[in-house]
Structure formats: C-alpha cells, structure tokens
Amino acid sequence: MKVAVFSTKPYEEAALLAFNKDFDHELVFFKEPLTKETVSLAAGYPAVCTFVNDSLDAPALKLLAEGGTKLIALRCAGHDSVDLKAASANNITVMRVPAYSPYAIAEFTLGILLAQNRKIPNAWQRVQTGDFHLNGLVGNDFHGKTVGILGTGRIGAAVARIFKLGFQCDVLANDLYPSAEMESIGVRYVDRETIFTKADVISLHCPLTKETKGLINAKTLDMMKPNVYLVNTSRGGLVDTAALADALESGRIRGAALDVYEGERALFFRKLSLDQIDDPLFKRLIKLPNFLLTGHQAFLTQEAIDAIATITLTNISNFSIGKLDKNVAVEKYS
C-alpha cells in the first residue's frame, strides 16, 4: 500500500525501512504531525501512519476521507488521538499496536521514580561542578512500601510485578478488569480512594478517556499522603497539571516524575529553546526541585521501536487483504 507516515523521527524511519523489505509497502515520510492543517499532505494516500501527538479529530478525519484515506495505522497502543466515532462515520479503519514492549515503559517508570527519589539528576549536576556534598540528597527506601497501580494492562502489570517481586512492596491496584495473574502474586485490587489515601507511590497506567481525564486533580491530590510520589508514563491528560503544580509547590505531596505532560503536543518530539516555549505552567514546574519531566521517551528502546515497526507494517498488510481480526482500535472504555 501507499502510506503517508507522519511525525517521523530518524530512528522510526530507519526501522520502518528495514522491516519494510519484507512487506514492500510504498512509504513516504513526513516530519510534520498530522492535523487538519497538514491533512492535505495525505491526499491520495489510502493509508496514513501516525503517532501519539498527531491530532485526528472529526474535521481532520473528514478531510482524510475526502482525500481517499481508508486506514489509519497508529504506531502506538493508545488511540485517544483519534475520534473513533468520526473515523467510523467516514469509513476509515483505525489499527494500533496494542503490545510492543511493556517492559520498556515499565522499566522507565521505575527509572524516573528512582531518579527523582534518590535525587540522581541533582547529584550529577553537582558532580559536574566538583561538588560532592550530600546535603539535600536524602531519599527513601521503596522496599516494603505501599504502591498503587492505576491500570493493570500489560504495562501496569509489568510495573506491579517489579514492585511486588523485586521490591517486596504491598501493591494495590485498580482496573475495570482485575487480573487473576496479578492476584496470584499478591496484588490486591481496591477502589481508587484506597489507593489515593494509602499509597506511598502512585503510578498511572490507564488509558485517557472521558472518565479518566483529570483523574489526578486537586481533590484526589488532597486525599494523598504527604510523602507520596506520583509517576505518570501513560497519558498527560490523566493529570490536572495546575493542581499538581500547586501540590508540589506547597509540599502537599513529596514529588512527581512524569514522562508525559498535559500540554505536550505543543512541545514534545522537537528541539526548542525556553524562549520559544509559551507555557507558563511548564516553566513553573521545571523550576521545582521535587518535579522531574522527560519528553515521552519511556517507549524508546530498540526492541520497542523494532516491534512497533513490524506490527504497524503487518497491520497495513492485513488491512490490504481484508484481514481485520486483530489490532483494530475499538472504544473499550467509556
């Protein structure tokens, strides 16, 4: 198939080209994100391939359909960037990559949490100036602490295993579909309020839906223990960022480590200077010593990149022969 690939980065293009030798699709790469402003680039392409911060709302989808597009091949698991109802109304199929490497994101989740708790970025900055004082670098053991996991799909389950089996934590979880496997290793499913009030670490691994948008807000932050760490490697919109900034500044919670950000669409996956960033909330947050942010890189391992490329190309091939028995995006949650 002829495919327009949007928001392409060099590492993605290399992987797609390498694995496409087994598929022989006609891939055309665009650095630009796919939005209603750039949708004209996709005219004449029966398939487009997009990533997490492309914006496929109803107007963009209507224009895509008018240009002849029949397939959106997502290079990610989440499909909150696509209005699925509008896609269906325009006879556009949406396919995704439901599982590539949950370990990539799970391991990164632990990485940024440990970096924040043990003040590793601060320590490295000091060492670079010849400062080896340890004042202000005191962290906490995670061994035996209570950890709350919101969402126990493949990624959340991998995180739960690390905390439960690796750190011997008391792991509490919340999911619409409790996992018998998780329960078999001692993970206990509870309501969200119990997690908010009991956990020393809260890690977010749920999809962004109408029901979960702003899940972490002023009310839920007020419920949390003052020593809690919040970790989000899922979707930025799960967190009310202004409320989080207030909680961090006031010392209401101990710290937050995020790989996603509510306003990331205007920032991430490009090189900017601070002068180019018109986001007062972002600039407020990055000055806080108890806040750590990375640029949506939790997925970024070679294993994950290769798997995403292979599954995406397979999805396109399956669509071309009418095989739609797997990886079609459906609205599972409210």
Coordinates of C-alpha atoms in Angstrom, one line a residue, residues 95-325:
M95 CA -5.4 -0.1 13.7
R96 CA -3.0 0.1 16.5
V97 CA 0.0 -1.6 18.1
P98 CA -1.5 -3.0 21.3
A99 CA 1.7 -4.5 22.7
Y100 CA 5.3 -3.9 21.6
S101 CA 7.4 -3.8 24.7
P102 CA 5.6 -3.3 28.0
Y103 CA 9.0 -3.8 29.7
A104 CA 10.4 -0.7 28.0
I105 CA 7.8 1.5 29.7
A106 CA 7.7 -0.4 32.9
E107 CA 11.5 -0.2 33.3
F108 CA 11.5 3.5 32.5
T109 CA 8.7 4.1 35.1
L110 CA 11.0 2.6 37.8
G111 CA 13.9 4.6 36.4
I112 CA 12.4 8.0 36.6
L113 CA 10.9 7.2 40.0
L114 CA 14.3 6.2 41.4
A115 CA 16.0 9.2 39.8
Q116 CA 13.5 11.5 41.5
N117 CA 13.5 9.8 44.9
R118 CA 17.3 9.5 45.1
K119 CA 18.0 12.9 43.6
I120 CA 20.2 11.4 40.8
P121 CA 19.8 14.4 38.4
N122 CA 20.7 16.8 41.2
A123 CA 23.7 14.7 42.2
W124 CA 25.0 14.5 38.7
Q125 CA 24.7 18.3 38.3
R126 CA 26.8 18.8 41.5
V127 CA 29.4 16.3 40.4
Q128 CA 29.9 18.1 37.1
T129 CA 30.9 21.2 39.1
G130 CA 33.1 19.3 41.5
D131 CA 30.6 19.5 44.3
F132 CA 30.4 16.2 46.2
H133 CA 28.4 17.3 49.2
L134 CA 25.4 15.1 50.0
N135 CA 23.2 17.7 51.7
G136 CA 19.7 17.7 50.3
L137 CA 20.1 14.3 48.6
V138 CA 18.4 12.1 51.1
G139 CA 15.9 9.7 49.6
N140 CA 13.7 6.8 50.9
D141 CA 13.7 3.1 50.6
F142 CA 10.9 1.7 48.4
H143 CA 11.3 -1.8 49.9
G144 CA 8.2 -2.7 51.7
K145 CA 6.3 0.5 50.9
T146 CA 2.7 0.6 49.6
V147 CA 2.4 1.1 45.8
G148 CA -0.8 1.9 44.0
I149 CA -1.1 1.0 40.3
L150 CA -3.9 2.6 38.4
G151 CA -4.4 0.3 35.4
T152 CA -3.1 -3.2 35.1
G153 CA -2.9 -3.8 31.4
R154 CA 0.4 -5.1 30.0
I155 CA 2.4 -2.1 31.2
G156 CA 0.8 -1.7 34.6
A157 CA 1.1 -5.4 35.2
A158 CA 4.8 -5.3 34.4
V159 CA 5.3 -2.4 36.8
A160 CA 3.3 -4.2 39.5
R161 CA 5.5 -7.3 39.2
I162 CA 8.7 -5.2 39.6
F163 CA 7.3 -3.6 42.7
K164 CA 5.8 -6.8 44.2
L165 CA 8.5 -9.3 43.3
G166 CA 11.5 -7.0 43.1
F167 CA 11.0 -4.5 45.9
Q168 CA 8.6 -6.7 48.1
C169 CA 6.1 -3.8 48.1
D170 CA 2.5 -4.1 49.2
V171 CA 0.9 -3.5 45.7
L172 CA -2.6 -2.2 45.5
A173 CA -4.3 -2.0 42.0
N174 CA -7.4 -0.6 40.4
D175 CA -8.7 -1.7 37.0
L176 CA -12.0 -2.3 35.3
Y177 CA -10.8 -5.8 34.6
P178 CA -8.9 -7.3 37.5
S179 CA -6.2 -9.8 36.6
A180 CA -6.1 -13.2 38.2
E181 CA -2.4 -13.4 37.4
M182 CA -1.8 -10.2 39.4
E183 CA -3.8 -11.5 42.3
S184 CA -1.8 -14.8 42.2
I185 CA 1.4 -12.9 43.1
G186 CA -0.3 -11.0 45.9
V187 CA -1.5 -7.8 44.2
R188 CA -4.7 -6.6 45.8
Y189 CA -7.5 -4.9 43.8
V190 CA -9.1 -2.0 45.7
D191 CA -11.1 1.1 44.9
R192 CA -9.3 4.3 43.8
E193 CA -9.9 6.1 47.0
T194 CA -8.0 3.4 48.9
I195 CA -5.0 3.9 46.6
F196 CA -5.2 7.7 46.9
T197 CA -5.2 7.5 50.7
K198 CA -2.9 4.6 51.4
A199 CA -0.2 4.5 48.7
D200 CA 3.4 5.8 49.1
V201 CA 3.8 5.6 45.3
I202 CA 1.0 6.1 42.8
S203 CA 1.8 5.0 39.2
L204 CA -0.6 5.7 36.3
H205 CA -1.1 3.2 33.6
C206 CA -4.6 3.7 32.4
P207 CA -6.0 5.0 29.1
L208 CA -7.1 8.5 28.6
T209 CA -10.8 8.6 28.4
K210 CA -13.6 11.0 29.4
E211 CA -13.8 9.1 32.7
T212 CA -10.0 9.2 33.4
K213 CA -9.2 12.7 32.2
G214 CA -8.0 14.8 35.1
L215 CA -8.1 11.7 37.3
I216 CA -5.3 13.3 39.4
N217 CA -6.8 16.7 40.4
A218 CA -7.0 19.0 43.4
K219 CA -9.5 16.7 45.2
T220 CA -7.6 13.5 44.7
L221 CA -4.2 15.1 45.5
D222 CA -5.7 16.3 48.8
M223 CA -6.5 12.7 49.6
M224 CA -2.9 11.6 49.2
K225 CA -0.3 11.0 51.9
P226 CA 2.2 13.9 52.2
N227 CA 5.1 11.6 51.4
V228 CA 3.6 10.2 48.2
Y229 CA 5.4 10.1 44.8
L230 CA 3.3 10.4 41.7
V231 CA 4.5 8.7 38.5
N232 CA 2.9 9.1 35.1
T233 CA 4.2 7.3 32.0
S234 CA 0.8 6.9 30.4
R235 CA -1.0 10.0 29.1
G236 CA -0.5 13.6 30.2
G237 CA -4.3 14.3 30.3
L238 CA -4.7 12.0 33.3
V239 CA -3.2 14.7 35.5
D240 CA -4.6 18.2 36.1
T241 CA -1.2 19.9 35.8
A242 CA -2.1 23.1 37.5
A243 CA -3.4 21.2 40.5
L244 CA -0.2 19.1 40.5
A245 CA 1.9 22.3 40.4
D246 CA 0.1 23.7 43.4
A247 CA 0.5 20.4 45.4
L248 CA 4.2 20.3 44.6
E249 CA 4.9 23.9 45.4
S250 CA 3.1 23.7 48.7
G251 CA 4.8 20.5 49.7
R252 CA 1.4 18.8 49.8
I253 CA 3.0 15.8 48.1
R254 CA 6.6 14.8 48.1
G255 CA 7.3 14.6 44.4
A256 CA 6.3 13.8 40.8
A257 CA 8.1 12.1 38.0
L258 CA 6.4 12.4 34.6
D259 CA 7.2 11.2 31.1
V260 CA 4.1 12.7 29.7
Y261 CA 2.6 16.2 30.0
E262 CA -0.9 17.6 29.6
G263 CA 0.4 20.3 27.2
E264 CA 3.0 18.1 25.4
R265 CA 1.5 18.4 21.9
A266 CA 3.0 21.9 21.6
L267 CA 6.4 20.8 22.9
F268 CA 7.5 17.2 22.6
F269 CA 9.4 15.5 19.9
R270 CA 11.2 18.6 18.7
K271 CA 14.1 20.8 19.8
L272 CA 13.1 24.1 21.3
S273 CA 14.6 26.8 23.4
L274 CA 13.0 28.0 26.6
D275 CA 12.4 31.4 24.9
Q276 CA 10.3 29.6 22.3
I277 CA 8.0 27.9 24.9
D278 CA 4.9 29.9 25.7
D279 CA 3.7 27.7 28.5
P280 CA 3.8 29.4 32.0
L281 CA 2.7 26.2 33.7
F282 CA 5.6 24.2 32.2
K283 CA 8.1 26.9 33.2
R284 CA 6.7 27.0 36.7
L285 CA 7.0 23.2 37.0
I286 CA 10.5 22.7 35.8
K287 CA 11.9 25.1 38.4
L288 CA 10.6 22.8 41.2
P289 CA 13.1 20.6 42.9
N290 CA 10.5 17.9 43.5
F291 CA 9.5 17.6 39.9
L292 CA 11.0 15.5 37.1
L293 CA 9.9 15.5 33.5
T294 CA 11.2 13.7 30.4
G295 CA 9.9 14.0 26.9
H296 CA 7.7 11.0 26.3
Q297 CA 10.6 8.6 25.9
A298 CA 9.5 5.7 28.1
F299 CA 8.8 3.5 25.0
L300 CA 12.2 4.3 23.4
T301 CA 14.2 1.1 23.4
Q302 CA 15.4 -0.6 20.2
E303 CA 13.3 -3.6 21.0
A304 CA 10.2 -1.5 21.2
I305 CA 11.0 0.5 18.0
D306 CA 11.5 -2.7 16.0
A307 CA 8.3 -4.3 17.4
I308 CA 6.3 -1.1 16.6
A309 CA 7.6 -1.1 13.0
T310 CA 6.9 -4.8 12.4
I311 CA 3.4 -4.7 13.9
T312 CA 2.5 -1.5 12.1
L313 CA 3.6 -2.9 8.7
T314 CA 1.7 -6.1 9.4
N315 CA -1.4 -4.2 10.3
I316 CA -1.2 -2.3 6.9
S317 CA -0.7 -5.6 5.1
N318 CA -3.6 -7.2 6.9
F319 CA -5.9 -4.3 6.0
S320 CA -4.9 -4.5 2.4
I321 CA -6.2 -8.1 2.2
G322 CA -9.2 -7.5 4.4
K323 CA -7.9 -9.3 7.5
L324 CA -9.2 -7.2 10.3
D325 CA -9.5 -9.8 13.1

